[in-house]
Each structure stands twice: as C-alpha cells, then as structure tokens.
Amino acid sequence: MKEQVIQVRDRALAACQEADSVRELEDVRVRFLGKKGELTQILRGMGQLSPEERPVMGKLVNEVREEVERALAERGEILAEAELTRRLSAETLDLTLPGRRPQRGTVHPVNLILAELERVFVSMGFEVVEGPEVETDYYNFEALNVPPDHPARDMQDTFYLDGGFLLRSQTSPVQVRVMEKQAPPVRIICPGKVYRRDSDATHTPMFHQVEGLVVDKGVTLGDLKGTLMELSRVLYGDRKVRFRPSFFPFTEPSAEMDVACVVCEGTGCRVCKGSGWLEVLGCGMVHPKVFEMVGYDPDEVTGFAFGLGVERFAMTRYGIEDIRWLYENDLRFLRQFHGR
Ligand code: DAH
C-alpha cells in the first residue's frame, strides 16, 4: 500500500508539471484530490489496515496530499501568470493610432440667423417671449383688426384645423397675448414658426418669423426706424435697405423694409422677381383698434411693431437663392455653414 501511495504521488507531481493551462491543472486536482480522486480512494481503503499500520499510513497519505497541493499551487501560479501575459499582449491597445473623428453637425442657417437676431434685440433691451403655433381665429386675425372678409383669411393662405383652430399664419398674435397679460411698457420679440399654404423659390409652407413690439408713452415712427436701421447695420453692414409704405390691418402707418437683392445686387433677377429688392420685414405703428382690443388706452400710449421673415434674412445674409434649399437637408448645402 505504501508503494501505491508513492506511485500516486509521483504521477500526481508529474501531471502537475505537464498541465499546460489553469484548466488542465484543475483536472489534475480533481483526478487525485477530488471526492473520487486516487488519493481519496486510498484514504477510504484504510479501514482494512491493522490498527498499527493505520496511523503510519494516515501520516504518509496526508504528507503526500500536502505535497501534491503545494505542487498544484506552485504550478497554478506559473500558469495563471503565463495566461495573463498572453492575454495582455493579445489585447494591447495601440494608443498612438489616430482616433476616428465623429462627424460633427453644423448649426442650421435659420438657427444661426435666429440666434443673431435675438442677440441684436436683447442688446437693445428686448425680452424674448414665445406663443402657441396652434392659434384661434381671434388671436391670429380678429384681435389684430383683420376683418372677416380680409384676403389673409383666405383658405388659400391659412391652414385651418378642426374645432375653430388654425396654424398661426404670423407671429403677430403673440403681440395680443403679451398685451392682454401685461401693462405697458412692453418691449418684446417673439421668434417662432408660422404656416402658410405657399410654396415656391421664396416661400415654404412653414417658415420662421420674429415679431417685435414696443409700447410706451411717446413711442414714435422715428423709434421704429432707428431700431430697424440698427438691426440692418448689424446684420448687413452697408448693404442698401429701403423703407416702402405698405398696408397691414394692425398698423397705421405701415411700411415694409427691403434689402438690395443678394443675387443680382439690384439689377433684377429671378429671386427678386426683377425688382432688385427683397422684402425682409413688415412694420408700422400699432393701430389704435389693436390697443382697444387688449384694453390699452390709445390716447395714453403709442407703439411700433414689426414682423420679419427669418428665412429671408438668412437668404439675404448668406446669398441663398432658393428658400427650399433651407429645408432639403442636403449636406453639401448645410456643411457650408460650418463654423459660422
Ligand atoms: N404679420 C405680418 C406678416 O406676416 C408682418 C408684420 C407686419 C408684423 C407689420 C407686424 C407689423 O408686427 O407691424 O406679413
């Protein structure tokens, strides 16, 4: 029996040395020291030994067991380290490899202009407010002194919704909403989307406006012109602008501001429809009827208002010939605004 134990020991130690991986080594452990392992079997067979032999054999088996355990542990350490080294070299990262650059988007030209407009007006003391895009007839038309038979209400122009609602065709209703809530003085701009059933080189069914409103005692047409000339100076530098008398139901007198056509520089082309000018905003002195609708006293206060087309500003600012380019999302077009 003693020889048997020595044999098992020699085989176990040899198997330890031969094991090539942590996993193989674990198999060795099970084969010799596991519940049904060779050494365990010998221990179980000790019942048949004589009482004198038993302690001697017990001691020997335990010594062998410890020796095999030590060999397993030593070999285990070597194998684990080798495996770690192998993994580390296989999984190395080359830190000098240039990274893959994420493609960066660009700010849309309409948003560029919106941000610029807000900056100009905020610097002049205006507050930025917003209003709903789904409006009622009252705010979009009636309160702005647009009579029921006015052509602006035509089904051709306005998107009507069920339940007496419509998509606002202008940002002007926000003027009314602000004045209803707030006593004068008022000095606000309202940027936002507006909708009209229109589509050609200079019109899209959805576009952006920035509405402006200033109400206080003694506000004059001179203030209106001064404010808009300052706007034009900041945005267009010395590009020519002109004011032209016009009509809006909610202002009296009314005017429109034109900018010299960016495409033809004033000689006349498809974009300016031959006139040499592009209309960029409507404006005027707030009509007394509008003040009465919101409970302001037209004998006490006066005011001016304007509504400018953001896409028109983008077109005239960047020389964009067709408004639809702004909404086709052609990357070749959009990328030109990188870093502006
Ligand atoms: N709402 C007008 C439009 O969409 C633009 C406009 C003109 C707004 C004169 C105003 C204004 O506030 O005073 O054509």
XYZ file of C-alpha atoms and ligand atoms in Angstrom:
354
model
C 0.000 0.000 0.000
C 2.845 2.298 0.773
C 4.214 1.784 -2.695
C 0.831 2.527 -4.159
C 0.808 5.872 -2.336
C 4.281 6.734 -3.579
C 3.252 5.866 -7.129
C 0.187 8.028 -6.941
C 2.338 10.861 -5.620
C 4.836 10.543 -8.490
C 2.078 10.505 -11.072
C 0.344 13.463 -9.480
C 3.528 15.534 -9.363
C 4.315 14.640 -12.983
C 0.784 15.519 -14.065
C 1.148 18.918 -12.361
C 4.264 19.678 -14.366
C 2.618 18.540 -17.589
C -0.538 20.606 -17.162
C -0.455 23.400 -19.699
C -3.275 25.593 -18.536
C -5.148 26.542 -15.402
C -7.980 24.398 -16.605
C -5.864 21.299 -17.193
C -4.365 21.777 -13.754
C -7.831 21.808 -12.239
C -8.469 18.432 -13.906
C -5.306 17.122 -12.243
C -6.543 18.297 -8.876
C -9.874 16.524 -9.349
C -8.190 13.369 -10.612
C -6.009 12.981 -7.487
C -7.563 15.002 -4.692
C -11.239 15.192 -5.728
C -14.028 13.315 -3.974
C -13.392 10.296 -6.176
C -9.721 11.099 -6.650
C -6.989 8.476 -6.428
C -5.583 9.671 -3.120
C -9.052 9.994 -1.597
C -9.781 6.402 -2.609
C -6.661 5.235 -0.785
C -7.716 7.099 2.365
C -11.095 5.368 2.190
C -9.413 1.954 1.899
C -7.536 2.476 5.155
C -10.295 0.845 7.183
C -8.886 -2.518 6.164
C -5.480 -1.837 7.662
C -4.366 -3.105 11.028
C -4.510 -0.655 13.968
C -0.696 -0.396 13.970
C -0.429 0.341 10.297
C -3.280 2.873 10.188
C -1.559 5.914 11.801
C 1.623 5.334 9.787
C -0.263 5.180 6.513
C -2.517 8.075 7.532
C 0.500 10.265 8.137
C 2.058 9.298 4.809
C -1.132 9.948 2.830
C -1.517 13.336 4.489
C 2.060 14.267 3.694
C 1.578 13.233 0.094
C -1.635 15.190 -0.029
C 0.097 18.337 1.206
C 2.905 17.847 -1.231
C 0.520 17.491 -4.166
C -1.397 20.552 -3.003
C 1.780 22.577 -2.877
C 2.758 21.402 -6.350
C -0.708 22.345 -7.650
C -0.471 25.803 -6.113
C 3.009 26.463 -7.474
C 2.176 25.280 -10.948
C -1.106 27.186 -10.768
C 0.663 30.432 -10.112
C 3.037 29.951 -13.018
C 0.218 29.061 -15.395
C -2.011 31.949 -14.295
C 0.790 34.402 -14.809
C 1.584 32.996 -18.236
C -2.056 33.266 -19.214
C -2.227 36.870 -18.045
C 0.875 37.767 -20.024
C -0.544 36.099 -23.099
C -3.845 37.967 -22.750
C -2.177 41.286 -22.157
C -0.083 41.025 -25.265
C -3.008 39.798 -27.363
C -5.311 42.592 -26.240
C -2.913 45.513 -26.409
C -4.327 48.853 -27.481
C -2.245 50.904 -29.814
C -2.610 54.283 -28.188
C -0.775 56.009 -30.994
C -3.423 55.027 -33.569
C -5.296 58.191 -34.624
C -8.923 58.145 -33.398
C -11.923 58.009 -35.673
C -13.338 61.504 -35.686
C -17.099 61.706 -35.107
C -18.757 63.691 -37.867
C -19.899 66.936 -36.383
C -23.091 68.597 -37.480
C -23.396 72.291 -38.165
C -25.828 74.878 -36.893
C -28.640 75.311 -39.409
C -28.534 78.709 -41.161
C -32.039 79.517 -39.910
C -30.912 78.917 -36.332
C -27.772 80.958 -36.972
C -29.889 83.929 -38.015
C -32.375 83.412 -35.176
C -29.542 83.489 -32.651
C -28.090 86.585 -34.255
C -31.453 88.381 -34.285
C -32.042 87.534 -30.645
C -28.613 88.844 -29.761
C -29.224 92.162 -31.521
C -32.617 92.741 -29.942
C -31.640 91.580 -26.463
C -28.742 94.042 -26.626
C -31.331 96.752 -27.315
C -33.309 95.759 -24.211
C -35.940 93.486 -25.753
C -37.283 90.468 -23.908
C -37.785 87.159 -25.775
C -41.226 85.540 -25.467
C -42.961 82.667 -27.242
C -46.534 81.849 -28.192
C -48.520 78.827 -29.427
C -48.323 77.640 -33.038
C -51.902 76.382 -32.929
C -53.979 79.520 -32.590
C -57.560 80.671 -32.628
C -59.045 82.906 -35.275
C -59.397 85.557 -32.594
C -55.697 85.948 -31.868
C -54.426 85.330 -35.389
C -56.891 87.715 -37.047
C -59.722 89.367 -35.146
C -57.745 90.959 -32.325
C -55.286 92.210 -34.957
C -58.010 94.166 -36.696
C -58.254 91.735 -39.607
C -61.893 91.821 -40.699
C -63.676 88.556 -41.562
C -63.525 89.208 -45.301
C -59.840 90.119 -45.376
C -57.920 88.159 -48.035
C -55.348 86.995 -45.437
C -58.026 84.682 -44.069
C -58.476 83.036 -47.432
C -58.429 79.243 -47.377
C -55.570 79.543 -49.881
C -53.294 81.027 -47.245
C -54.151 79.707 -43.837
C -54.088 76.091 -42.653
C -57.370 75.653 -40.797
C -57.746 72.918 -38.176
C -60.852 71.340 -36.691
C -62.595 72.964 -33.748
C -62.053 76.585 -34.779
C -58.269 76.351 -34.564
C -55.652 77.205 -37.154
C -51.893 77.104 -37.598
C -50.799 80.670 -36.982
C -50.005 82.398 -40.259
C -47.914 85.042 -38.491
C -46.276 85.644 -35.094
C -48.374 88.804 -34.602
C -50.935 87.038 -32.312
C -48.224 86.910 -29.658
C -48.400 90.733 -29.501
C -52.008 90.430 -28.386
C -51.282 87.654 -25.899
C -48.496 89.694 -24.293
C -50.506 92.922 -24.071
C -53.507 91.111 -22.576
C -51.308 89.929 -19.717
C -49.026 92.868 -19.180
C -49.482 96.615 -18.708
C -47.238 98.966 -20.712
C -44.329 99.493 -21.154
C -43.735 96.485 -23.427
C -40.573 95.664 -25.339
C -40.604 92.119 -26.677
C -39.581 89.981 -29.593
C -41.221 86.679 -30.392
C -39.358 84.195 -32.614
C -41.231 81.189 -33.928
C -42.665 79.048 -36.721
C -45.559 80.183 -38.890
C -47.520 78.336 -41.587
C -48.999 79.290 -44.945
C -50.206 77.385 -47.967
C -47.452 78.660 -50.178
C -44.503 77.090 -51.953
C -42.027 78.457 -54.494
C -38.445 79.786 -54.666
C -39.173 82.373 -51.975
C -41.980 80.664 -49.986
C -42.217 77.475 -47.913
C -45.365 76.215 -46.135
C -43.555 76.533 -42.799
C -41.197 79.375 -42.121
C -39.966 81.491 -39.225
C -40.755 84.991 -38.154
C -39.537 87.233 -35.416
C -42.230 89.558 -34.173
C -41.332 92.732 -32.352
C -43.447 95.049 -30.233
C -42.619 98.212 -28.310
C -45.329 100.101 -26.413
C -44.823 103.042 -24.105
C -45.736 106.680 -23.709
C -44.414 108.732 -26.613
C -43.063 105.963 -28.892
C -42.668 107.362 -32.424
C -42.092 106.290 -36.007
C -38.547 107.605 -35.504
C -38.002 104.952 -32.799
C -39.246 102.285 -35.206
C -36.887 103.406 -37.943
C -33.945 103.797 -35.568
C -34.407 100.283 -34.198
C -34.668 98.660 -37.610
C -31.769 100.654 -39.056
C -29.631 99.422 -36.164
C -30.718 95.871 -36.932
C -29.798 96.340 -40.573
C -26.440 97.888 -39.666
C -25.510 94.894 -37.501
C -26.702 92.243 -39.950
C -25.998 93.779 -43.328
C -23.287 96.354 -42.694
C -23.541 98.786 -45.597
C -25.814 96.727 -47.848
C -28.623 99.031 -49.099
C -32.007 98.869 -47.372
C -35.159 100.887 -48.031
C -38.483 101.516 -46.330
C -41.546 101.436 -48.510
C -45.084 102.466 -47.469
C -47.371 99.456 -47.167
C -50.541 98.253 -45.532
C -51.244 95.973 -42.580
C -54.585 95.952 -40.762
C -52.897 96.114 -37.348
C -50.568 99.064 -38.019
C -51.089 102.630 -39.209
C -48.998 103.854 -40.883
C -47.375 100.675 -42.189
C -44.172 100.038 -44.062
C -42.009 97.262 -45.424
C -38.247 97.063 -45.319
C -36.400 95.756 -48.380
C -32.775 94.725 -48.741
C -30.884 95.020 -52.033
C -31.062 91.611 -53.750
C -28.072 89.482 -52.799
C -28.108 87.572 -56.045
C -28.198 90.369 -58.623
C -27.146 93.295 -56.394
C -30.129 95.286 -57.562
C -30.200 94.770 -61.317
C -33.160 92.388 -61.225
C -33.269 88.578 -61.320
C -35.494 85.553 -60.721
C -35.023 85.715 -56.965
C -36.103 89.351 -56.564
C -38.628 88.938 -59.370
C -36.868 91.640 -61.349
C -37.207 94.406 -58.747
C -33.658 94.369 -57.400
C -35.023 94.274 -53.824
C -36.005 91.561 -51.365
C -38.679 92.249 -48.803
C -37.498 91.176 -45.350
C -39.987 92.650 -42.896
C -43.271 94.444 -42.339
C -43.693 97.095 -39.686
C -45.709 100.060 -38.529
C -47.229 101.989 -35.659
C -49.662 99.849 -33.668
C -53.268 100.528 -34.760
C -55.459 102.128 -32.035
C -58.046 99.363 -32.625
C -55.473 96.727 -31.530
C -54.794 98.703 -28.330
C -58.523 98.905 -27.628
C -58.918 95.128 -28.069
C -56.387 94.467 -25.296
C -57.576 97.251 -23.003
C -54.738 99.723 -23.608
C -55.675 103.408 -23.939
C -54.547 104.666 -27.393
C -54.575 108.237 -26.047
C -52.092 107.235 -23.354
C -49.608 105.022 -25.171
C -48.252 104.514 -28.657
C -46.169 101.710 -30.061
C -44.470 100.175 -33.028
C -44.402 96.597 -34.232
C -42.620 94.598 -36.864
C -42.574 91.081 -38.213
C -39.564 89.832 -40.064
C -39.071 86.727 -42.151
C -36.130 84.768 -40.761
C -35.576 82.731 -43.946
C -35.478 85.951 -45.957
C -32.823 87.265 -43.609
C -30.886 84.012 -43.996
C -31.165 84.215 -47.788
C -30.097 87.840 -47.974
C -27.372 87.358 -45.407
C -25.786 84.268 -46.949
C -26.736 84.710 -50.594
C -29.087 81.700 -50.704
C -31.039 81.776 -53.943
C -33.822 79.329 -53.239
C -35.614 79.187 -49.875
C -36.314 75.481 -50.350
C -32.598 74.690 -50.022
C -33.010 75.510 -46.355
C -35.315 72.536 -45.907
C -33.924 69.899 -48.247
C -31.222 68.908 -45.737
C -28.636 68.436 -48.459
C -25.395 68.033 -46.524
C -23.411 69.734 -49.289
C -25.503 72.825 -48.616
C -25.583 72.601 -44.821
C -21.836 71.977 -44.477
C -21.126 75.386 -45.963
C -22.271 76.916 -42.685
C -19.655 75.087 -40.653
C -18.087 77.304 -38.040
C -20.233 80.376 -38.755
N -47.537 89.748 -39.629
C -47.091 90.353 -40.848
C -46.903 89.287 -41.910
O -46.827 88.151 -41.567
C -45.778 91.041 -40.656
C -45.950 92.271 -39.815
C -46.193 93.479 -40.408
C -45.877 92.195 -38.451
C -46.352 94.627 -39.663
C -46.012 93.345 -37.684
C -46.260 94.541 -38.304
O -45.935 93.330 -36.371
O -46.394 95.681 -37.560
O -46.835 89.598 -43.075
